[in-house]
Short mmCIF file of C-alpha atoms in Angstrom, two decimals:
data_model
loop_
_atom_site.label_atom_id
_atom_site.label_comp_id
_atom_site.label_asym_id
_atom_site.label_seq_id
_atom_site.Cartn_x
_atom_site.Cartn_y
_atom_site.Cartn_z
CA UNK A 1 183.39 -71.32 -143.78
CA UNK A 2 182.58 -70.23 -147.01
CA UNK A 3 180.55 -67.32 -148.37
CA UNK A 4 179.13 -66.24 -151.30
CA UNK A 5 182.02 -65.71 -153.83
CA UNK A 6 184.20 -68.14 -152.84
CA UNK A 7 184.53 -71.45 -155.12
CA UNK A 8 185.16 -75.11 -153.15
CA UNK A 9 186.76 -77.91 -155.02
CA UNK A 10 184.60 -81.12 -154.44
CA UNK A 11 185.57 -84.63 -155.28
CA UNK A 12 182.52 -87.48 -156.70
CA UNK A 13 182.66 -90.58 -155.60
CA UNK A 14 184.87 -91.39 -158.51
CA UNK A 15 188.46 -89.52 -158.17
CA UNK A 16 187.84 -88.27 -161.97
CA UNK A 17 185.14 -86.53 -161.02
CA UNK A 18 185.58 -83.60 -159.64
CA UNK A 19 184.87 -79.73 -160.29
CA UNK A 20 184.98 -76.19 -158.88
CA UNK A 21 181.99 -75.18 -157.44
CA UNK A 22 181.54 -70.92 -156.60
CA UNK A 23 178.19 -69.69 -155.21
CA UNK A 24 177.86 -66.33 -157.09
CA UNK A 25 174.62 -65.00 -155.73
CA UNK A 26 171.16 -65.37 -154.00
CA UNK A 27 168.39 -63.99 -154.73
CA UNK A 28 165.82 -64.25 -151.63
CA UNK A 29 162.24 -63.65 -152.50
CA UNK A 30 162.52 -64.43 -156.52
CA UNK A 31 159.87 -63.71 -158.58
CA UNK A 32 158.29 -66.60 -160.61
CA UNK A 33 159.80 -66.48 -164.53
CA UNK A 34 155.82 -65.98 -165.58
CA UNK A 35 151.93 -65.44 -164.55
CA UNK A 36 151.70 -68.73 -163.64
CA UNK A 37 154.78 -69.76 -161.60
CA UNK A 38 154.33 -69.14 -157.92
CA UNK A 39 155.11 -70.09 -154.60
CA UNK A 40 152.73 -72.44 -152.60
CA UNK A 41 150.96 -69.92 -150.21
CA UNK A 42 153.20 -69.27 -146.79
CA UNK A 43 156.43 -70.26 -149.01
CA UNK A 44 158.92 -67.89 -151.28
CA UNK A 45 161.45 -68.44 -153.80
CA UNK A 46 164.94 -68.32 -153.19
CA UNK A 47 166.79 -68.51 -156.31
CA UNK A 48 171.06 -69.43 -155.96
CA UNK A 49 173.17 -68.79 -158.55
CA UNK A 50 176.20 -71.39 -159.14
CA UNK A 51 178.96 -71.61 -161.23
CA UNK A 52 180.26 -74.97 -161.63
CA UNK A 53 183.73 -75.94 -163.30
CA UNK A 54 184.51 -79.66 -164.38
CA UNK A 55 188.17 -79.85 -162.78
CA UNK A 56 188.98 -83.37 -163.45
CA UNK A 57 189.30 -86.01 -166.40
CA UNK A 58 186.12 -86.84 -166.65
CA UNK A 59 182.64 -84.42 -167.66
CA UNK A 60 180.61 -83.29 -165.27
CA UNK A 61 177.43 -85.02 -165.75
CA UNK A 62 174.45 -84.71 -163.45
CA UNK A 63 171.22 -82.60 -162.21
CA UNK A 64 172.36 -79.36 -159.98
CA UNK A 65 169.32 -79.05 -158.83
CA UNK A 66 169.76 -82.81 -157.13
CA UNK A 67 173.05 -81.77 -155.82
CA UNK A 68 172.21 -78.62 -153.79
CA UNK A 69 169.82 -77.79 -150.51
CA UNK A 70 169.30 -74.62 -148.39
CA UNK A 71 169.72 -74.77 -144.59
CA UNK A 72 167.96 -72.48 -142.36
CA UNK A 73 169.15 -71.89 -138.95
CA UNK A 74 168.22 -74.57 -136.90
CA UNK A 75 169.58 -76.94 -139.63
CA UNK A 76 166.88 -78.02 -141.38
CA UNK A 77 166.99 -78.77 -145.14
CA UNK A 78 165.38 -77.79 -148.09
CA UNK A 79 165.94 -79.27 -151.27
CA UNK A 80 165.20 -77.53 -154.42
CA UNK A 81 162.15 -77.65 -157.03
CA UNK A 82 161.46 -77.06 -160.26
CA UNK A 83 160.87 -73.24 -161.36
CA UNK A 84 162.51 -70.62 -163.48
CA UNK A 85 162.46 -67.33 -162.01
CA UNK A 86 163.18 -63.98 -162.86
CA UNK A 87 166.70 -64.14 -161.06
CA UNK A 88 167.95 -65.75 -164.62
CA UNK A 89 168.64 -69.11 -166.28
CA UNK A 90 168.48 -72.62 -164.28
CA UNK A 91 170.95 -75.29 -165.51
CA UNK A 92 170.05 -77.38 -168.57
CA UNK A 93 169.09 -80.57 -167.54
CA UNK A 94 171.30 -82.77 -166.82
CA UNK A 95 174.09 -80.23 -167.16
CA UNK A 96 176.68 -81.56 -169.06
CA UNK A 97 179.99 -79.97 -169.01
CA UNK A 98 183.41 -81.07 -170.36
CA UNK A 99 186.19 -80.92 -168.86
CA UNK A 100 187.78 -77.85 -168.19
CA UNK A 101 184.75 -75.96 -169.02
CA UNK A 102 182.25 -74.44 -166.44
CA UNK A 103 178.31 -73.62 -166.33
CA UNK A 104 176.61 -70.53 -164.76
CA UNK A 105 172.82 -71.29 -164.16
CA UNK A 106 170.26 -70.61 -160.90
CA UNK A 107 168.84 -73.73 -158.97
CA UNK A 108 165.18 -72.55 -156.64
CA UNK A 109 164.16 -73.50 -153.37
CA UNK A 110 160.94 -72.82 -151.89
CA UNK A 111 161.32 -72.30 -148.51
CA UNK A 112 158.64 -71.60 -145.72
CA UNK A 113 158.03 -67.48 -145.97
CA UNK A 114 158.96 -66.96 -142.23
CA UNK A 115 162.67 -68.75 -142.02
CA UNK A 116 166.00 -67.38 -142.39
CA UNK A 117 167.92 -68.92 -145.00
CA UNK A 118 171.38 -69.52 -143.45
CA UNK A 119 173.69 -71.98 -145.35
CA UNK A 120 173.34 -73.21 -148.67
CA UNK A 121 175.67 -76.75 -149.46
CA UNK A 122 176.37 -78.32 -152.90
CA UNK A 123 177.58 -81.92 -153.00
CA UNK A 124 178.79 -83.90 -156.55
CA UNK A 125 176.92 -87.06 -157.52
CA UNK A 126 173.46 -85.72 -156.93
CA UNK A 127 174.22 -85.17 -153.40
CA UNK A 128 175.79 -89.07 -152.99
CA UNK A 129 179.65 -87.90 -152.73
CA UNK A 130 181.27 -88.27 -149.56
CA UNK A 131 182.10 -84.44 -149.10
CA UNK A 132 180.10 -81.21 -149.93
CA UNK A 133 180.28 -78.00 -149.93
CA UNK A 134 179.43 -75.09 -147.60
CA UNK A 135 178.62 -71.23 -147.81
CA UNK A 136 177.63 -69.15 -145.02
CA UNK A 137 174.60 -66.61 -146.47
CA UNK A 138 173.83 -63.64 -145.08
#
């Protein structure tokens, strides 16, 4: 399995679409970009850094933040919401990226306080394609 570093090439649901996906970092426990951005109470940020490349013919065009969830150890899923933190820079949105370009930016979860984040997974086509990704955290 994957871990942080490593880069997995995912195909869309159209064969044009595809791109290079690399999970650079996570930041566990990010603080809110500003005085008013917080977690709900019992929850924290988790803030993962992504680096996506558009590998094929056609632009990547879509939301990250639709495209990626964090997994905690029993399996369940958490998909992400909308916050800047102080980790760095989310993903304009939609990213659009030609082809043979790439995009760094963070996507944020908020997660109960008390799980272990274990897996994070990033699938093309807002989560729709028929394969995704995989990284082991931690």
């Amino acid at each position: 399995m994957a871990k942080p570093g490593d880069t997995i090439a995912l195909k869309g649901n159209d064969p044009a679409d595809t791109a290079d996906v690399t999970l650079v970092k996570v930041v566990d426990n990010a603080e809110g970009e500003d005085e008013f951005t917080h977690p709900a109470d019992g929850k924290r940020f988790v803030s993962v850094q992504f680096r996506i490349k558009a590998s094929g013919k056609k632009a990547y065009r879509d939301v990250p933040g639709n495209s990626a969830k964090l997994l905690d150890a029993e399996g369940q899923a958490f998909g992400s919401t909308v916050a800047d933190t102080k980790a760095g820079p989310s993903f304009q949105l939609p990213a659009s990226i030609a082809p043979g370009e790439s995009a760094l930016g963070f996507v944020t979860f908020e997660v109960p306080k008390d799980i272990k984040v274990d897996k994070a997974q990033f699938g093309l086509d807002s989560g729709f394609a028929p394969q995704s990704g995989q990284w082991k955290l931690g």
